[in-house]
């Protein structure tokens, strides 16, 4: 015999966690870890010129700092996703905090270029463990219908960390010096470590995940293969790949040199424009989260619109006649770049419904890898092109268009398959919720 199941609207599922103030408090601890990780990740963006002077390196060597950090980050995404699925959020976040805090302290005390590189690699490894863990924490504590908004809010908190790095750390760097600024900021890592150990829980009471068998290498292969087979996972990865990297490259390393050296702005004015990117990101993140929560079909138009707008404003800036682009155009560029982060979060909204709960970490890892691979590739390309063209930023930043074209091709190729598969899953879930065994 079967009985009718209660079917919630707006994407709620039977057995969804209740959310509420307790969920918000626990999730708040998790996103505070991500907040600190982003401060540490983006700290080089305001210290790029200082790092070049401190370690006596050129553009290519300077870009290696961020490339290595992102290489480690991207390479860790699938392993971290597997770890989150297997060990839970708290253990993975705790390990991440220890690693990125050690990396920040090491960067502060590094006497040479080589040790500084090793410190950034350690930081990247710890940073890699944060965002996927926070996404998993949100899916365990909040109803499914809140998923898009929770992901965008996590991204917004991360951009707040970028804002702190742009404003506060930049002032500390020029006020108290390299070692004191970077070592002092590492205290934030110790604070979130204590909060995580004391208050973070993987899931609310009564919502423990079902035991899932793990069998070594076979489990790893099964998780990765099953996640990759889903068109939604691959579409999410390419959306993340295509949307995130223009702003990441700008904020992480090359924005300040571009604005100061190529556009003739003061460091103060350039810092204000970088801040505009972050503020725009936070505003657009709230808007995108609300739109997608109400209109799920808006995901792809928002992502494609962001890519096209970014390409158009970059082309206008780089091709503008004259030695420097006008200030109004640089303001528009930075405002549009602010939409890249929220658009990249839409990638997770394709991967999430395509995978069951026991694969969420792995699927998120695959998705998150996309944007960081693109960022790493572009950081390297810009650095090399700057060196071989004697700092011609117009040629160097043309690398952006190559990766955007590649990503758009893949998005358009996968969108139909992903949409059909998602509709099939939705129909199947409705059938299951209508007839539940008594």
Coordinates of C-alpha atoms in Angstrom, one line a residue:
X1 CA 0.0 0.0 0.0
X2 CA 1.1 3.6 -0.6
X3 CA 0.1 6.9 0.8
X4 CA 0.4 10.4 -0.6
X5 CA 3.5 12.3 0.4
X6 CA 3.6 15.9 1.3
X7 CA 5.2 17.7 -1.7
X8 CA 6.6 21.2 -1.0
X9 CA 6.7 23.9 -3.6
X10 CA 9.7 25.9 -4.8
X11 CA 12.0 22.9 -4.8
X12 CA 11.5 21.6 -1.3
X13 CA 11.9 17.9 -0.8
X14 CA 10.7 15.5 1.8
X15 CA 13.2 15.3 4.6
X16 CA 14.6 18.7 3.9
X17 CA 16.5 20.3 6.8
X18 CA 14.4 23.0 8.5
X19 CA 16.8 25.9 8.3
X20 CA 16.1 28.6 10.9
X21 CA 18.3 30.6 13.3
X22 CA 20.3 27.5 14.4
X23 CA 21.2 26.7 10.8
X24 CA 22.1 30.4 10.2
X25 CA 24.4 30.4 13.2
X26 CA 26.2 27.2 12.2
X27 CA 26.5 28.2 8.6
X28 CA 27.8 31.6 9.8
X29 CA 30.7 29.8 11.4
X30 CA 31.5 28.0 8.1
X31 CA 31.3 31.1 6.0
X32 CA 33.6 33.0 8.5
X33 CA 36.2 30.4 7.6
X34 CA 35.7 31.1 3.9
X35 CA 35.8 34.9 4.6
X36 CA 39.3 34.6 6.2
X37 CA 40.5 32.2 3.4
X38 CA 39.5 34.8 0.8
X39 CA 41.4 37.6 2.7
X40 CA 44.5 35.4 2.6
X41 CA 43.9 34.3 -1.1
X42 CA 43.6 37.9 -2.4
X43 CA 46.2 39.5 -0.2
X44 CA 48.7 39.3 -3.0
X45 CA 46.4 41.4 -5.2
X46 CA 47.2 44.5 -3.1
X47 CA 50.8 43.5 -2.6
X48 CA 51.9 42.6 -6.1
X49 CA 54.1 45.6 -6.7
X50 CA 55.6 45.3 -3.2
X51 CA 56.2 41.5 -3.8
X52 CA 58.1 42.3 -7.0
X53 CA 60.3 44.8 -5.1
X54 CA 60.8 42.5 -2.1
X55 CA 61.8 39.4 -4.1
X56 CA 63.3 41.2 -7.1
X57 CA 61.2 39.4 -9.7
X58 CA 59.6 40.4 -13.0
X59 CA 56.0 39.9 -14.3
X60 CA 56.3 36.3 -15.1
X61 CA 57.8 35.3 -11.8
X62 CA 55.3 37.5 -10.0
X63 CA 52.4 35.8 -11.7
X64 CA 53.9 32.4 -10.6
X65 CA 52.8 33.2 -7.0
X66 CA 49.1 33.3 -8.0
X67 CA 49.5 30.6 -10.7
X68 CA 51.0 28.1 -8.2
X69 CA 48.4 29.0 -5.6
X70 CA 45.5 28.5 -8.1
X71 CA 47.2 25.4 -9.5
X72 CA 47.1 23.8 -6.0
X73 CA 43.6 25.1 -5.4
X74 CA 42.3 23.7 -8.7
X75 CA 44.1 20.4 -8.3
X76 CA 42.7 19.9 -4.9
X77 CA 39.0 20.5 -5.8
X78 CA 38.1 16.9 -6.7
X79 CA 40.1 15.4 -3.8
X80 CA 38.5 17.9 -1.4
X81 CA 35.0 17.1 -2.8
X82 CA 35.7 13.4 -2.1
X83 CA 37.0 14.2 1.4
X84 CA 33.9 16.3 2.2
X85 CA 31.6 13.5 1.0
X86 CA 33.5 11.0 3.1
X87 CA 34.6 12.9 6.3
X88 CA 32.1 15.7 6.6
X89 CA 32.5 19.5 6.7
X90 CA 34.0 20.0 10.2
X91 CA 37.1 17.9 9.7
X92 CA 37.9 19.2 6.3
X93 CA 37.4 22.8 7.3
X94 CA 39.6 22.4 10.4
X95 CA 42.4 21.0 8.2
X96 CA 41.9 23.8 5.7
X97 CA 42.3 26.5 8.4
X98 CA 45.5 25.0 9.7
X99 CA 47.0 24.9 6.2
X100 CA 46.0 28.4 5.0
X101 CA 47.0 30.0 8.3
X102 CA 50.4 28.3 8.2
X103 CA 50.7 29.5 4.6
X104 CA 50.0 33.1 5.5
X105 CA 52.5 33.1 8.3
X106 CA 55.1 31.5 6.1
X107 CA 54.5 34.2 3.4
X108 CA 55.0 36.9 6.0
X109 CA 58.4 35.5 7.1
X110 CA 59.7 34.2 3.8
X111 CA 63.3 35.4 3.2
X112 CA 63.4 34.3 -0.4
X113 CA 61.2 33.9 -3.6
X114 CA 61.4 30.1 -3.2
X115 CA 60.1 29.9 0.3
X116 CA 57.4 32.5 -0.5
X117 CA 56.2 30.3 -3.4
X118 CA 56.0 27.3 -1.1
X119 CA 54.0 29.3 1.4
X120 CA 51.5 30.4 -1.3
X121 CA 51.1 26.7 -2.3
X122 CA 50.4 25.8 1.3
X123 CA 47.9 28.6 1.5
X124 CA 46.2 27.4 -1.8
X125 CA 45.9 23.9 -0.4
X126 CA 44.1 25.1 2.7
X127 CA 42.0 27.6 0.8
X128 CA 40.8 24.8 -1.5
X129 CA 39.1 23.1 1.4
X130 CA 36.8 26.0 2.3
X131 CA 34.2 26.8 -0.3
X132 CA 33.1 23.3 -1.2
X133 CA 32.8 22.6 2.6
X134 CA 30.6 25.7 3.0
X135 CA 28.4 24.6 0.0
X136 CA 28.0 21.2 1.6
X137 CA 27.2 22.8 5.0
X138 CA 24.5 24.9 3.4
X139 CA 22.9 21.9 1.7
X140 CA 22.8 20.0 5.1
X141 CA 21.3 22.8 7.1
X142 CA 18.9 24.7 4.7
X143 CA 16.0 23.5 2.5
X144 CA 16.8 22.7 -1.1
X145 CA 14.8 25.7 -2.4
X146 CA 17.3 28.0 -0.5
X147 CA 20.3 26.5 -2.3
X148 CA 20.8 29.2 -5.0
X149 CA 20.5 32.0 -2.4
X150 CA 22.7 30.3 0.1
X151 CA 25.4 29.8 -2.5
X152 CA 25.2 33.4 -3.6
X153 CA 25.4 34.6 0.0
X154 CA 28.5 32.5 0.6
X155 CA 30.0 34.1 -2.5
X156 CA 29.0 37.5 -1.1
X157 CA 30.8 36.8 2.2
X158 CA 33.8 35.8 0.2
X159 CA 33.8 39.1 -1.6
X160 CA 33.5 40.9 1.7
X161 CA 36.8 39.1 2.5
X162 CA 38.2 40.5 -0.7
X163 CA 37.0 44.0 0.3
X164 CA 38.9 43.7 3.7
X165 CA 42.0 42.6 1.8
X166 CA 41.7 45.6 -0.6
X167 CA 41.1 48.2 2.0
X168 CA 42.5 47.1 5.4
X169 CA 45.4 44.9 4.4
X170 CA 46.6 47.4 1.8
X171 CA 46.7 50.1 4.5
X172 CA 48.5 47.8 7.0
X173 CA 51.0 46.8 4.3
X174 CA 52.0 50.4 3.7
X175 CA 51.7 51.4 7.4
X176 CA 53.4 48.6 9.4
X177 CA 55.3 46.8 6.6
X178 CA 55.3 43.4 4.9
X179 CA 56.0 41.1 7.8
X180 CA 53.8 42.7 10.4
X181 CA 50.9 43.0 8.0
X182 CA 50.9 39.4 6.8
X183 CA 51.7 37.9 10.2
X184 CA 49.1 40.0 11.9
X185 CA 46.4 39.0 9.5
X186 CA 47.1 35.3 10.3
X187 CA 45.5 35.8 13.7
X188 CA 42.1 35.7 12.0
X189 CA 42.9 32.1 11.1
X190 CA 43.4 31.2 14.7
X191 CA 40.1 32.8 15.6
X192 CA 38.0 30.9 13.1
X193 CA 39.8 27.7 14.1
X194 CA 38.5 28.1 17.6
X195 CA 35.0 28.9 16.4
X196 CA 34.9 25.9 14.1
X197 CA 36.1 23.5 16.8
X198 CA 33.6 24.8 19.3
X199 CA 30.4 25.5 17.3
X200 CA 30.4 23.9 13.9
X201 CA 28.3 20.8 13.3
X202 CA 28.0 18.8 10.0
X203 CA 24.2 18.5 10.1
X204 CA 21.2 19.2 12.4
X205 CA 19.9 16.5 14.7
X206 CA 17.6 14.0 13.0
X207 CA 19.1 14.8 9.5
X208 CA 22.1 12.5 9.6
X209 CA 23.0 11.3 6.0
X210 CA 22.5 7.7 5.2
X211 CA 25.6 5.6 5.5
X212 CA 27.3 5.3 2.2
X213 CA 29.9 2.5 1.5
X214 CA 33.5 3.6 0.8
X215 CA 35.8 1.1 -0.8
X216 CA 39.1 2.9 -1.5
X217 CA 40.0 3.5 -5.0
X218 CA 36.8 2.0 -6.4
X219 CA 34.8 4.5 -4.4
X220 CA 36.9 7.4 -5.7
X221 CA 36.5 6.3 -9.3
X222 CA 32.8 5.7 -8.9
X223 CA 32.2 9.1 -7.4
X224 CA 34.1 11.0 -10.0
X225 CA 32.8 9.0 -13.0
X226 CA 29.2 9.3 -11.8
X227 CA 29.5 13.0 -11.3
X228 CA 31.2 13.6 -14.6
X229 CA 28.6 11.6 -16.5
X230 CA 26.0 14.1 -15.6
X231 CA 25.7 16.9 -18.2
X232 CA 24.7 19.3 -15.4
X233 CA 28.0 18.8 -13.7
X234 CA 29.9 19.5 -16.9
X235 CA 27.7 22.4 -17.8
X236 CA 28.2 23.8 -14.3
X237 CA 32.0 23.5 -14.6
X238 CA 32.1 25.4 -17.9
X239 CA 29.8 28.1 -16.6
X240 CA 32.2 28.5 -13.7
X241 CA 35.1 28.4 -16.1
X242 CA 33.8 31.1 -18.4
X243 CA 32.4 33.5 -15.9
X244 CA 34.8 33.7 -13.0
X245 CA 38.2 34.2 -14.3
X246 CA 38.1 37.8 -15.7
X247 CA 37.4 39.3 -12.3
X248 CA 39.6 36.8 -10.5
X249 CA 42.6 37.7 -12.6
X250 CA 41.9 41.4 -12.2
X251 CA 41.5 41.2 -8.4
X252 CA 44.1 38.5 -7.6
X253 CA 47.1 40.1 -9.4
X254 CA 46.9 42.1 -12.6
X255 CA 44.2 44.7 -11.8
X256 CA 46.4 47.0 -9.8
X257 CA 49.4 47.0 -12.2
X258 CA 47.1 47.5 -15.1
X259 CA 45.4 50.5 -13.6
X260 CA 48.7 52.1 -12.3
X261 CA 51.1 51.2 -15.1
X262 CA 48.9 51.1 -18.1
X263 CA 46.2 53.6 -17.2
X264 CA 48.4 56.1 -15.2
X265 CA 46.3 56.1 -12.1
X266 CA 47.6 56.5 -8.5
X267 CA 47.6 53.6 -6.2
X268 CA 44.9 55.2 -4.2
X269 CA 42.6 55.6 -7.2
X270 CA 43.4 52.1 -8.4
X271 CA 42.5 50.7 -5.0
X272 CA 39.2 52.5 -5.1
X273 CA 38.4 50.9 -8.5
X274 CA 39.3 47.4 -7.1
X275 CA 37.0 48.1 -4.3
X276 CA 34.2 49.0 -6.8
X277 CA 34.6 45.5 -8.3
X278 CA 34.1 44.0 -4.9
X279 CA 31.1 46.2 -4.0
X280 CA 29.5 45.5 -7.4
X281 CA 30.0 41.8 -6.8
X282 CA 28.2 41.9 -3.5
X283 CA 25.2 43.8 -4.9
X284 CA 24.9 41.7 -8.0
X285 CA 25.2 38.5 -5.9
X286 CA 22.1 39.5 -3.9
X287 CA 20.2 40.2 -7.1
X288 CA 21.3 37.0 -8.9
X289 CA 20.5 34.9 -5.9
X290 CA 16.9 36.3 -5.6
X291 CA 16.3 36.0 -9.3
X292 CA 17.4 32.3 -9.5
X293 CA 15.6 31.4 -6.3
X294 CA 12.3 32.6 -8.0
X295 CA 13.0 31.8 -11.6
X296 CA 15.2 28.7 -12.0
X297 CA 15.3 29.1 -15.8
X298 CA 17.1 32.4 -15.5
X299 CA 20.4 30.7 -14.7
X300 CA 21.7 30.3 -18.2
X301 CA 20.6 33.8 -19.5
X302 CA 22.2 35.4 -16.5
X303 CA 25.5 33.5 -17.1
X304 CA 25.6 34.1 -20.9
X305 CA 24.7 37.8 -20.4
X306 CA 27.5 38.3 -17.9
X307 CA 30.0 36.7 -20.3
X308 CA 28.9 38.8 -23.2
X309 CA 28.9 42.0 -21.2
X310 CA 32.3 41.3 -19.8
X311 CA 33.8 40.7 -23.2
X312 CA 32.2 43.8 -24.6
X313 CA 33.5 46.2 -21.9
X314 CA 37.0 44.6 -22.0
X315 CA 37.1 45.0 -25.7
X316 CA 36.0 48.7 -25.5
X317 CA 38.6 49.4 -22.8
X318 CA 41.5 47.8 -24.6
X319 CA 40.6 49.2 -28.0
X320 CA 39.9 52.7 -26.8
X321 CA 41.9 55.2 -28.9
X322 CA 44.4 57.2 -26.9
X323 CA 47.0 56.4 -24.3
X324 CA 44.6 55.9 -21.5
X325 CA 40.9 54.9 -21.2
X326 CA 38.7 57.6 -19.6
X327 CA 37.7 57.2 -16.0
X328 CA 34.0 56.6 -16.8
X329 CA 35.0 53.6 -18.9
X330 CA 37.2 52.1 -16.2
X331 CA 34.4 52.5 -13.7
X332 CA 32.0 50.6 -16.1
X333 CA 34.7 47.9 -16.5
X334 CA 35.0 47.4 -12.8
X335 CA 31.3 47.5 -12.2
X336 CA 30.7 44.8 -14.9
X337 CA 33.6 42.7 -13.6
X338 CA 31.7 42.6 -10.3
X339 CA 29.1 40.4 -11.9
X340 CA 31.6 37.7 -12.7
X341 CA 31.7 36.2 -9.2
X342 CA 27.9 35.9 -8.9
X343 CA 27.6 34.5 -12.4
X344 CA 30.2 31.8 -11.5
X345 CA 28.0 30.7 -8.6
X346 CA 25.3 29.8 -11.1
X347 CA 27.5 26.9 -12.1
X348 CA 26.7 25.2 -8.8
X349 CA 23.0 25.6 -9.5
X350 CA 23.5 23.4 -12.6
X351 CA 25.6 20.8 -10.8
X352 CA 23.5 20.6 -7.6
X353 CA 20.2 19.2 -9.0
X354 CA 22.2 16.9 -11.3
X355 CA 23.7 14.8 -8.4
X356 CA 22.3 13.1 -5.3
X357 CA 23.4 14.2 -1.8
X358 CA 26.2 11.6 -1.5
X359 CA 27.9 13.2 -4.6
X360 CA 27.4 16.9 -3.8
X361 CA 31.0 17.4 -2.6
X362 CA 32.5 15.7 -5.6
X363 CA 30.3 17.5 -8.1
X364 CA 30.9 20.8 -6.5
X365 CA 34.7 20.1 -6.7
X366 CA 34.5 19.5 -10.4
X367 CA 32.5 22.6 -10.9
X368 CA 34.7 24.8 -8.8
X369 CA 37.8 23.6 -10.6
X370 CA 36.6 25.2 -13.8
X371 CA 37.0 28.9 -12.9
X372 CA 40.3 28.4 -11.2
X373 CA 41.8 26.5 -14.1
X374 CA 40.8 29.4 -16.3
X375 CA 42.1 32.0 -13.9
X376 CA 45.4 30.1 -13.6
X377 CA 45.8 29.9 -17.4
X378 CA 45.0 33.6 -17.9
X379 CA 47.3 34.7 -15.1
X380 CA 50.2 32.8 -16.7
X381 CA 49.3 34.1 -20.2
X382 CA 49.1 37.7 -19.2
X383 CA 52.4 37.5 -17.3
X384 CA 54.2 35.9 -20.3
X385 CA 52.7 38.3 -22.8
X386 CA 53.6 41.3 -20.6
X387 CA 57.2 40.2 -20.6
X388 CA 57.5 39.5 -24.3
X389 CA 55.7 42.7 -25.4
X390 CA 57.4 45.0 -23.0
X391 CA 54.4 45.5 -20.8
X392 CA 51.8 46.0 -23.5
X393 CA 48.6 45.4 -21.5
X394 CA 46.3 45.6 -24.6
X395 CA 48.0 42.5 -26.0
X396 CA 48.3 40.7 -22.7
X397 CA 44.7 41.0 -21.7
X398 CA 43.5 39.7 -25.1
X399 CA 44.0 36.3 -23.5
X400 CA 40.6 36.9 -21.8
X401 CA 38.8 36.6 -25.1
X402 CA 40.4 33.2 -26.0
X403 CA 39.2 31.5 -22.9
X404 CA 35.7 33.1 -23.1
X405 CA 35.3 31.8 -26.6
X406 CA 36.3 28.3 -25.5
X407 CA 33.9 28.4 -22.5
X408 CA 31.0 29.7 -24.5
X409 CA 31.4 26.9 -27.1
X410 CA 31.2 24.3 -24.4
X411 CA 28.2 25.9 -22.6
X412 CA 26.2 26.0 -25.8
X413 CA 27.1 22.4 -26.6
X414 CA 26.0 21.1 -23.2
X415 CA 23.0 23.2 -22.4
X416 CA 20.4 21.1 -24.2
X417 CA 21.5 17.8 -22.7
X418 CA 21.7 19.2 -19.2
X419 CA 18.2 20.7 -19.5
X420 CA 16.7 17.4 -20.7
X421 CA 18.4 15.4 -17.9
X422 CA 17.2 17.9 -15.3
X423 CA 13.6 17.7 -16.5
X424 CA 13.8 13.9 -16.4
X425 CA 15.1 14.0 -12.8
X426 CA 12.3 16.5 -11.8
X427 CA 9.6 14.2 -13.2
X428 CA 11.1 11.2 -11.5
X429 CA 11.3 12.9 -8.1
X430 CA 7.6 14.0 -8.4
X431 CA 6.6 10.4 -9.1
X432 CA 8.6 9.2 -6.1
X433 CA 7.1 11.9 -3.7
X434 CA 3.5 11.0 -4.8
X435 CA 3.9 7.3 -3.9
X436 CA 5.9 6.6 -0.8
X437 CA 5.7 3.1 0.8
X438 CA 3.7 3.1 4.0

